PDB file of C-alpha atoms in Angstrom:
ATOM      1  CA  MET R   1     136.730  30.778 156.024  1.00  0.00           C
ATOM      2  CA  ILE R   2     136.973  33.866 153.816  1.00  0.00           C
ATOM      3  CA  ASP R   3     140.004  36.024 154.397  1.00  0.00           C
ATOM      4  CA  ASP R   4     139.109  39.531 155.559  1.00  0.00           C
ATOM      5  CA  THR R   5     141.271  41.018 152.826  1.00  0.00           C
ATOM      6  CA  GLU R   6     139.021  39.427 150.210  1.00  0.00           C
ATOM      7  CA  GLN R   7     136.078  41.433 151.565  1.00  0.00           C
ATOM      8  CA  ARG R   8     137.889  44.731 151.651  1.00  0.00           C
ATOM      9  CA  GLY R   9     136.565  47.252 149.169  1.00  0.00           C
ATOM     10  CA  LYS R  10     133.301  45.402 148.490  1.00  0.00           C
ATOM     11  CA  PRO R  11     130.253  47.611 149.068  1.00  0.00           C
ATOM     12  CA  VAL R  12     127.687  46.538 151.651  1.00  0.00           C
ATOM     13  CA  PRO R  13     124.318  46.450 149.836  1.00  0.00           C
ATOM     14  CA  ALA R  14     122.273  47.795 152.759  1.00  0.00           C
ATOM     15  CA  LEU R  15     124.607  50.758 153.154  1.00  0.00           C
ATOM     16  CA  VAL R  16     124.502  51.485 149.435  1.00  0.00           C
ATOM     17  CA  ARG R  17     120.693  51.460 149.503  1.00  0.00           C
ATOM     18  CA  THR R  18     120.678  53.689 152.574  1.00  0.00           C
ATOM     19  CA  LYS R  19     122.892  56.248 150.860  1.00  0.00           C
ATOM     20  CA  ARG R  20     120.672  56.192 147.765  1.00  0.00           C
ATOM     21  CA  ILE R  21     117.588  56.838 149.893  1.00  0.00           C
ATOM     22  CA  LEU R  22     119.212  59.763 151.710  1.00  0.00           C
ATOM     23  CA  ASP R  23     120.484  61.181 148.405  1.00  0.00           C
ATOM     24  CA  ALA R  24     116.988  60.943 146.933  1.00  0.00           C
ATOM     25  CA  LEU R  25     115.495  62.732 149.934  1.00  0.00           C
ATOM     26  CA  SER R  26     118.158  65.451 149.656  1.00  0.00           C
ATOM     27  CA  ALA R  27     117.316  66.089 146.003  1.00  0.00           C
ATOM     28  CA  GLY R  28     114.375  68.231 145.033  1.00  0.00           C
ATOM     29  CA  GLY R  29     113.891  69.884 148.404  1.00  0.00           C
ATOM     30  CA  LYS R  30     110.628  68.156 149.377  1.00  0.00           C
ATOM     31  CA  PRO R  31     109.629  65.126 151.482  1.00  0.00           C
ATOM     32  CA  LYS R  32     108.930  61.809 149.764  1.00  0.00           C
ATOM     33  CA  GLY R  33     106.913  58.717 150.603  1.00  0.00           C
ATOM     34  CA  VAL R  34     107.964  55.068 150.491  1.00  0.00           C
ATOM     35  CA  SER R  35     106.217  54.436 147.176  1.00  0.00           C
ATOM     36  CA  GLU R  36     107.911  57.404 145.488  1.00  0.00           C
ATOM     37  CA  LEU R  37     111.339  56.423 146.827  1.00  0.00           C
ATOM     38  CA  ALA R  38     110.864  52.827 145.734  1.00  0.00           C
ATOM     39  CA  ARG R  39     109.908  53.962 142.242  1.00  0.00           C
ATOM     40  CA  LEU R  40     112.767  56.465 141.948  1.00  0.00           C
ATOM     41  CA  LEU R  41     115.377  53.977 143.136  1.00  0.00           C
ATOM     42  CA  ASP R  42     113.887  50.849 141.589  1.00  0.00           C
ATOM     43  CA  LEU R  43     113.845  49.087 144.957  1.00  0.00           C
ATOM     44  CA  PRO R  44     111.180  46.874 146.574  1.00  0.00           C
ATOM     45  CA  LYS R  45     108.739  48.853 148.728  1.00  0.00           C
ATOM     46  CA  SER R  46     109.338  46.457 151.613  1.00  0.00           C
ATOM     47  CA  THR R  47     113.078  47.197 151.508  1.00  0.00           C
ATOM     48  CA  VAL R  48     112.556  50.968 151.419  1.00  0.00           C
ATOM     49  CA  HIS R  49     109.921  50.764 154.163  1.00  0.00           C
ATOM     50  CA  GLY R  50     112.244  48.881 156.501  1.00  0.00           C
ATOM     51  CA  LEU R  51     115.219  51.159 155.869  1.00  0.00           C
ATOM     52  CA  CYS R  52     113.137  54.317 156.292  1.00  0.00           C
ATOM     53  CA  HIS R  53     111.838  53.232 159.693  1.00  0.00           C
ATOM     54  CA  THR R  54     115.328  52.274 160.850  1.00  0.00           C
ATOM     55  CA  LEU R  55     116.699  55.627 159.682  1.00  0.00           C
ATOM     56  CA  VAL R  56     113.923  57.447 161.565  1.00  0.00           C
ATOM     57  CA  ASP R  57     114.883  55.587 164.744  1.00  0.00           C
ATOM     58  CA  LEU R  58     118.504  56.663 164.204  1.00  0.00           C
ATOM     59  CA  GLY R  59     117.577  60.318 163.620  1.00  0.00           C
ATOM     60  CA  LEU R  60     118.841  60.252 160.032  1.00  0.00           C
ATOM     61  CA  MET R  61     115.306  60.681 158.698  1.00  0.00           C
ATOM     62  CA  MET R  62     112.141  62.186 160.142  1.00  0.00           C
ATOM     63  CA  ARG R  63     108.447  61.732 159.465  1.00  0.00           C
ATOM     64  CA  VAL R  64     106.566  64.497 157.691  1.00  0.00           C
ATOM     65  CA  GLY R  65     102.830  64.039 157.930  1.00  0.00           C
ATOM     66  CA  PRO R  66     101.300  60.546 157.961  1.00  0.00           C
ATOM     67  CA  SER R  67     103.279  58.923 155.152  1.00  0.00           C
ATOM     68  CA  GLN R  68     106.274  60.993 154.024  1.00  0.00           C
ATOM     69  CA  PHE R  69     109.880  61.341 155.130  1.00  0.00           C
ATOM     70  CA  ALA R  70     112.608  63.987 155.058  1.00  0.00           C
ATOM     71  CA  VAL R  71     116.292  64.072 155.982  1.00  0.00           C
ATOM     72  CA  GLY R  72     116.622  64.033 159.759  1.00  0.00           C
ATOM     73  CA  PRO R  73     118.411  66.412 162.138  1.00  0.00           C
ATOM     74  CA  HIS R  74     121.261  64.045 162.983  1.00  0.00           C
ATOM     75  CA  VAL R  75     122.705  64.622 159.511  1.00  0.00           C
ATOM     76  CA  LEU R  76     123.504  68.201 160.569  1.00  0.00           C
ATOM     77  CA  SER R  77     126.003  66.911 163.113  1.00  0.00           C
ATOM     78  CA  TRP R  78     127.882  65.184 160.301  1.00  0.00           C
ATOM     79  CA  ALA R  79     127.860  68.332 158.188  1.00  0.00           C
ATOM     80  CA  ASN R  80     129.164  70.359 161.123  1.00  0.00           C
ATOM     81  CA  ALA R  81     131.833  67.739 161.800  1.00  0.00           C
ATOM     82  CA  PHE R  82     132.946  67.876 158.162  1.00  0.00           C
ATOM     83  CA  GLU R  83     133.273  71.653 158.328  1.00  0.00           C
ATOM     84  CA  GLY R  84     135.074  71.489 161.665  1.00  0.00           C
ATOM     85  CA  GLN R  85     137.530  68.760 160.721  1.00  0.00           C
ATOM     86  CA  SER R  86     138.219  69.561 157.090  1.00  0.00           C
ATOM     87  CA  ASP R  87     141.346  71.506 156.250  1.00  0.00           C
ATOM     88  CA  LEU R  88     139.631  72.382 152.989  1.00  0.00           C
ATOM     89  CA  THR R  89     136.684  74.221 154.524  1.00  0.00           C
ATOM     90  CA  GLN R  90     138.691  75.734 157.369  1.00  0.00           C
ATOM     91  CA  GLU R  91     141.341  77.142 155.063  1.00  0.00           C
ATOM     92  CA  PHE R  92     138.695  78.346 152.614  1.00  0.00           C
ATOM     93  CA  MET R  93     136.889  80.324 155.319  1.00  0.00           C
ATOM     94  CA  ARG R  94     140.149  81.831 156.588  1.00  0.00           C
ATOM     95  CA  ILE R  95     141.117  82.992 153.108  1.00  0.00           C
ATOM     96  CA  ALA R  96     137.626  84.136 152.118  1.00  0.00           C
ATOM     97  CA  ASP R  97     137.076  86.077 155.350  1.00  0.00           C
ATOM     98  CA  ALA R  98     140.461  87.778 155.007  1.00  0.00           C
ATOM     99  CA  THR R  99     140.205  88.745 151.346  1.00  0.00           C
ATOM    100  CA  ASP R 100     140.006  92.390 150.362  1.00  0.00           C
ATOM    101  CA  LEU R 101     139.504  91.517 146.686  1.00  0.00           C
ATOM    102  CA  ILE R 102     135.743  91.385 146.870  1.00  0.00           C
ATOM    103  CA  SER R 103     133.186  91.982 149.611  1.00  0.00           C
ATOM    104  CA  LYS R 104     129.810  92.464 147.925  1.00  0.00           C
ATOM    105  CA  GLN R 105     129.509  89.012 146.364  1.00  0.00           C
ATOM    106  CA  ALA R 106     129.296  85.662 148.142  1.00  0.00           C
ATOM    107  CA  ILE R 107     132.146  83.179 147.657  1.00  0.00           C
ATOM    108  CA  ASN R 108     131.162  79.503 147.381  1.00  0.00           C
ATOM    109  CA  LEU R 109     133.214  76.321 147.771  1.00  0.00           C
ATOM    110  CA  SER R 110     132.080  72.966 146.385  1.00  0.00           C
ATOM    111  CA  ILE R 111     133.358  69.462 145.727  1.00  0.00           C
ATOM    112  CA  LEU R 112     132.537  67.039 142.913  1.00  0.00           C
ATOM    113  CA  THR R 113     130.465  64.008 143.843  1.00  0.00           C
ATOM    114  CA  GLY R 114     129.461  61.863 140.882  1.00  0.00           C
ATOM    115  CA  ASP R 115     127.726  64.013 138.276  1.00  0.00           C
ATOM    116  CA  GLU R 116     126.852  66.686 140.839  1.00  0.00           C
ATOM    117  CA  VAL R 117     128.637  69.317 142.853  1.00  0.00           C
ATOM    118  CA  MET R 118     127.966  69.627 146.564  1.00  0.00           C
ATOM    119  CA  TYR R 119     128.461  72.995 148.216  1.00  0.00           C
ATOM    120  CA  VAL R 120     130.452  72.658 151.433  1.00  0.00           C
ATOM    121  CA  ALA R 121     131.111  76.244 152.522  1.00  0.00           C
ATOM    122  CA  CYS R 122     130.093  79.803 151.719  1.00  0.00           C
ATOM    123  CA  ARG R 123     131.359  83.221 152.744  1.00  0.00           C
ATOM    124  CA  ARG R 124     128.334  85.448 152.363  1.00  0.00           C
ATOM    125  CA  GLY R 125     128.742  88.871 150.799  1.00  0.00           C
ATOM    126  CA  THR R 126     127.311  92.209 151.841  1.00  0.00           C
ATOM    127  CA  ASP R 127     124.739  92.199 149.031  1.00  0.00           C
ATOM    128  CA  PRO R 128     121.524  90.601 150.376  1.00  0.00           C
ATOM    129  CA  LEU R 129     120.593  89.650 146.789  1.00  0.00           C
ATOM    130  CA  GLY R 130     123.966  88.053 146.069  1.00  0.00           C
ATOM    131  CA  VAL R 131     124.381  84.524 144.726  1.00  0.00           C
ATOM    132  CA  SER R 132     125.094  82.030 147.524  1.00  0.00           C
ATOM    133  CA  PHE R 133     124.370  78.372 148.284  1.00  0.00           C
ATOM    134  CA  ARG R 134     123.809  76.605 151.591  1.00  0.00           C
ATOM    135  CA  PRO R 135     126.289  73.858 152.497  1.00  0.00           C
ATOM    136  CA  GLY R 136     124.880  70.489 151.495  1.00  0.00           C
ATOM    137  CA  VAL R 137     123.096  71.730 148.367  1.00  0.00           C
ATOM    138  CA  ARG R 138     123.764  69.494 145.352  1.00  0.00           C
ATOM    139  CA  LEU R 139     123.441  70.665 141.739  1.00  0.00           C
ATOM    140  CA  PRO R 140     124.206  69.192 138.294  1.00  0.00           C
ATOM    141  CA  ALA R 141     127.944  69.604 137.696  1.00  0.00           C
ATOM    142  CA  PRO R 142     127.770  70.503 133.959  1.00  0.00           C
ATOM    143  CA  PHE R 143     125.628  73.579 134.676  1.00  0.00           C
ATOM    144  CA  THR R 144     127.774  75.057 137.468  1.00  0.00           C
ATOM    145  CA  ALA R 145     130.950  77.099 137.367  1.00  0.00           C
ATOM    146  CA  THR R 146     132.643  74.987 140.039  1.00  0.00           C
ATOM    147  CA  GLY R 147     131.652  71.751 138.318  1.00  0.00           C
ATOM    148  CA  LYS R 148     133.159  72.862 135.030  1.00  0.00           C
ATOM    149  CA  ALA R 149     136.256  74.208 136.782  1.00  0.00           C
ATOM    150  CA  MET R 150     136.883  70.847 138.454  1.00  0.00           C
ATOM    151  CA  MET R 151     136.088  68.742 135.374  1.00  0.00           C
ATOM    152  CA  SER R 152     138.453  70.870 133.278  1.00  0.00           C
ATOM    153  CA  THR R 153     141.312  69.266 135.252  1.00  0.00           C
ATOM    154  CA  MET R 154     140.223  65.737 134.321  1.00  0.00           C
ATOM    155  CA  ARG R 155     141.042  63.588 131.303  1.00  0.00           C
ATOM    156  CA  PRO R 156     138.288  63.366 128.663  1.00  0.00           C
ATOM    157  CA  GLU R 157     137.637  59.707 129.397  1.00  0.00           C
ATOM    158  CA  GLU R 158     137.155  60.502 133.087  1.00  0.00           C
ATOM    159  CA  VAL R 159     134.547  63.133 132.228  1.00  0.00           C
ATOM    160  CA  GLU R 160     132.814  60.721 129.858  1.00  0.00           C
ATOM    161  CA  ALA R 161     132.641  58.085 132.606  1.00  0.00           C
ATOM    162  CA  ILE R 162     130.838  60.507 134.923  1.00  0.00           C
ATOM    163  CA  PHE R 163     127.913  60.756 132.513  1.00  0.00           C
ATOM    164  CA  ALA R 164     127.867  57.142 131.349  1.00  0.00           C
ATOM    165  CA  GLY R 165     124.513  56.752 133.085  1.00  0.00           C
ATOM    166  CA  GLY R 166     122.870  59.651 131.273  1.00  0.00           C
ATOM    167  CA  TRP R 167     122.767  63.423 130.991  1.00  0.00           C
ATOM    168  CA  PRO R 168     121.004  65.616 133.597  1.00  0.00           C
ATOM    169  CA  GLU R 169     117.769  67.378 132.729  1.00  0.00           C
ATOM    170  CA  PRO R 170     118.335  71.051 131.781  1.00  0.00           C
ATOM    171  CA  TRP R 171     117.602  73.711 134.380  1.00  0.00           C
ATOM    172  CA  THR R 172     117.318  76.602 131.932  1.00  0.00           C
ATOM    173  CA  LYS R 173     117.316  77.042 128.157  1.00  0.00           C
ATOM    174  CA  HIS R 174     121.025  77.871 128.448  1.00  0.00           C
ATOM    175  CA  SER R 175     122.031  74.650 130.280  1.00  0.00           C
ATOM    176  CA  VAL R 176     124.778  72.629 128.595  1.00  0.00           C
ATOM    177  CA  PRO R 177     122.771  70.258 126.353  1.00  0.00           C
ATOM    178  CA  ASP R 178     125.179  67.359 125.926  1.00  0.00           C
ATOM    179  CA  LEU R 179     128.629  65.905 126.543  1.00  0.00           C
ATOM    180  CA  LYS R 180     130.107  67.262 123.297  1.00  0.00           C
ATOM    181  CA  THR R 181     129.180  70.828 124.250  1.00  0.00           C
ATOM    182  CA  LEU R 182     130.544  70.309 127.751  1.00  0.00           C
ATOM    183  CA  MET R 183     133.879  69.117 126.371  1.00  0.00           C
ATOM    184  CA  HIS R 184     134.104  72.275 124.278  1.00  0.00           C
ATOM    185  CA  GLU R 185     133.378  74.419 127.342  1.00  0.00           C
ATOM    186  CA  LEU R 186     135.996  72.557 129.369  1.00  0.00           C
ATOM    187  CA  GLU R 187     138.594  73.291 126.694  1.00  0.00           C
ATOM    188  CA  GLU R 188     137.636  76.978 126.813  1.00  0.00           C
ATOM    189  CA  THR R 189     137.949  76.850 130.589  1.00  0.00           C
ATOM    190  CA  ARG R 190     141.492  75.476 130.368  1.00  0.00           C
ATOM    191  CA  GLU R 191     142.526  78.177 127.895  1.00  0.00           C
ATOM    192  CA  ARG R 192     140.878  80.987 129.880  1.00  0.00           C
ATOM    193  CA  GLY R 193     141.883  79.724 133.317  1.00  0.00           C
ATOM    194  CA  TYR R 194     138.405  80.021 134.809  1.00  0.00           C
ATOM    195  CA  SER R 195     134.952  78.655 134.043  1.00  0.00           C
ATOM    196  CA  ILE R 196     131.668  80.441 133.377  1.00  0.00           C
ATOM    197  CA  ASP R 197     128.092  79.460 134.110  1.00  0.00           C
ATOM    198  CA  ASP R 198     126.176  81.965 131.998  1.00  0.00           C
ATOM    199  CA  GLY R 199     122.572  81.450 133.028  1.00  0.00           C
ATOM    200  CA  GLN R 200     122.893  77.660 132.827  1.00  0.00           C
ATOM    201  CA  LEU R 201     121.653  77.099 136.363  1.00  0.00           C
ATOM    202  CA  ARG R 202     119.511  80.189 136.826  1.00  0.00           C
ATOM    203  CA  ASP R 203     118.487  82.588 134.102  1.00  0.00           C
ATOM    204  CA  ALA R 204     119.505  85.724 136.004  1.00  0.00           C
ATOM    205  CA  MET R 205     122.799  84.431 137.368  1.00  0.00           C
ATOM    206  CA  VAL R 206     126.338  84.379 135.972  1.00  0.00           C
ATOM    207  CA  CYS R 207     129.043  82.570 137.954  1.00  0.00           C
ATOM    208  CA  PHE R 208     132.814  82.393 137.562  1.00  0.00           C
ATOM    209  CA  GLY R 209     134.733  79.385 138.903  1.00  0.00           C
ATOM    210  CA  ALA R 210     138.288  78.156 139.399  1.00  0.00           C
ATOM    211  CA  PRO R 211     139.757  74.795 140.500  1.00  0.00           C
ATOM    212  CA  VAL R 212     141.496  74.106 143.807  1.00  0.00           C
ATOM    213  CA  PHE R 213     144.339  71.582 144.083  1.00  0.00           C
ATOM    214  CA  SER R 214     145.928  69.767 147.004  1.00  0.00           C
ATOM    215  CA  ALA R 215     149.413  68.289 147.242  1.00  0.00           C
ATOM    216  CA  ASN R 216     150.390  65.848 144.484  1.00  0.00           C
ATOM    217  CA  GLU R 217     146.938  65.975 142.889  1.00  0.00           C
ATOM    218  CA  GLU R 218     146.509  66.518 139.161  1.00  0.00           C
ATOM    219  CA  ARG R 219     142.730  66.657 139.494  1.00  0.00           C
ATOM    220  CA  ALA R 220     141.072  69.481 141.384  1.00  0.00           C
ATOM    221  CA  VAL R 221     139.811  68.574 144.861  1.00  0.00           C
ATOM    222  CA  ALA R 222     137.344  71.473 144.954  1.00  0.00           C
ATOM    223  CA  GLY R 223     136.150  74.541 143.118  1.00  0.00           C
ATOM    224  CA  ILE R 224     135.547  78.147 144.144  1.00  0.00           C
ATOM    225  CA  ALA R 225     132.864  80.272 142.519  1.00  0.00           C
ATOM    226  CA  ILE R 226     131.674  83.855 142.702  1.00  0.00           C
ATOM    227  CA  GLY R 227     128.356  84.820 141.160  1.00  0.00           C
ATOM    228  CA  LEU R 228     126.852  87.975 139.757  1.00  0.00           C
ATOM    229  CA  LEU R 229     123.310  88.844 138.851  1.00  0.00           C
ATOM    230  CA  SER R 230     123.122  89.138 135.074  1.00  0.00           C
ATOM    231  CA  GLY R 231     122.380  92.866 135.267  1.00  0.00           C
ATOM    232  CA  GLU R 232     125.710  93.411 137.027  1.00  0.00           C
ATOM    233  CA  VAL R 233     127.829  91.765 134.331  1.00  0.00           C
ATOM    234  CA  ASN R 234     130.040  94.044 132.252  1.00  0.00           C
ATOM    235  CA  ASP R 235     133.709  94.154 131.280  1.00  0.00           C
ATOM    236  CA  ALA R 236     134.781  95.726 134.570  1.00  0.00           C
ATOM    237  CA  SER R 237     132.847  93.343 136.827  1.00  0.00           C
ATOM    238  CA  THR R 238     133.944  90.321 134.793  1.00  0.00           C
ATOM    239  CA  ALA R 239     137.590  91.334 135.136  1.00  0.00           C
ATOM    240  CA  LEU R 240     137.188  91.949 138.883  1.00  0.00           C
ATOM    241  CA  VAL R 241     135.360  88.719 139.690  1.00  0.00           C
ATOM    242  CA  SER R 242     137.441  86.442 137.454  1.00  0.00           C
ATOM    243  CA  HIS R 243     140.629  87.858 138.996  1.00  0.00           C
ATOM    244  CA  ALA R 244     139.227  87.375 142.490  1.00  0.00           C
ATOM    245  CA  VAL R 245     138.146  83.781 141.951  1.00  0.00           C
ATOM    246  CA  LEU R 246     141.489  82.816 140.392  1.00  0.00           C
ATOM    247  CA  THR R 247     143.437  84.480 143.193  1.00  0.00           C
ATOM    248  CA  LEU R 248     141.359  82.851 145.925  1.00  0.00           C
ATOM    249  CA  ALA R 249     141.635  79.416 144.305  1.00  0.00           C
ATOM    250  CA  GLN R 250     145.387  79.801 144.002  1.00  0.00           C
ATOM    251  CA  LYS R 251     145.727  80.871 147.652  1.00  0.00           C
ATOM    252  CA  LEU R 252     143.639  77.935 148.846  1.00  0.00           C
ATOM    253  CA  SER R 253     145.610  75.528 146.651  1.00  0.00           C
ATOM    254  CA  GLN R 254     148.844  76.815 148.159  1.00  0.00           C
ATOM    255  CA  ARG R 255     147.467  76.363 151.687  1.00  0.00           C
ATOM    256  CA  LEU R 256     146.621  72.750 150.821  1.00  0.00           C
ATOM    257  CA  GLY R 257     150.075  72.112 149.389  1.00  0.00           C
ATOM    258  CA  GLY R 258     149.042  72.357 145.734  1.00  0.00           C
ATOM    259  CA  ARG R 259     150.891  74.565 143.297  1.00  0.00           C
ATOM    260  CA  ARG R 260     149.159  74.013 139.941  1.00  0.00           C
ATOM    261  CA  HIS R 261     147.575  77.174 138.452  1.00  0.00           C
TER     262      HIS R 261
END
């Protein structure tokens, strides 16, 4: 008989495949069929077919048309539970809603998951054209202000390990092209105190980010970003937004028991 402790920490293959399928459906913003998922994930079609039908029955996926699937409505209950139970998102919204530093621009909160950032909360600004992201959206970490802010708190070897499987495809002509360039930007971020995404994710968008720390953590647990449309960027707006994002990140870190800034 195998001791239960020997099994602890070992991933369950079916659960790993399920997560990969849901991640693939979440990326790209469009439904996918069994054949496409099998090709993307390098899995047997029979395996993907069986998991997809089970996930539909559970409400985690839904059918779109005769042969495609999308993320199902039950996932929303998990997202809402995360927001409701997480000190991180609750404290972020309290601080963001109460701030008088900035009102026009949206304020976004994200966490690092693999080589991507996932946005978990957003306080929308008064500008209807402002830069904001829906909770649950995932984007390549090297091209985002929050991603660079969080990775700037990591050791070089930790950053290298994130991209051991390859570098993400560029989103714009300004996207960080490789690991060496990213490392240089992370060093600049440490010296400056905040990160900058200058058209690396969207051509007309400039974002400023800062890391958030919890108690006894050397690595950031989250990142806060505020974005401007490129036409709004000047010395005055850069000073205002960079000050705001640093102040908000510091306040949230203090609420979580972190002190590093």
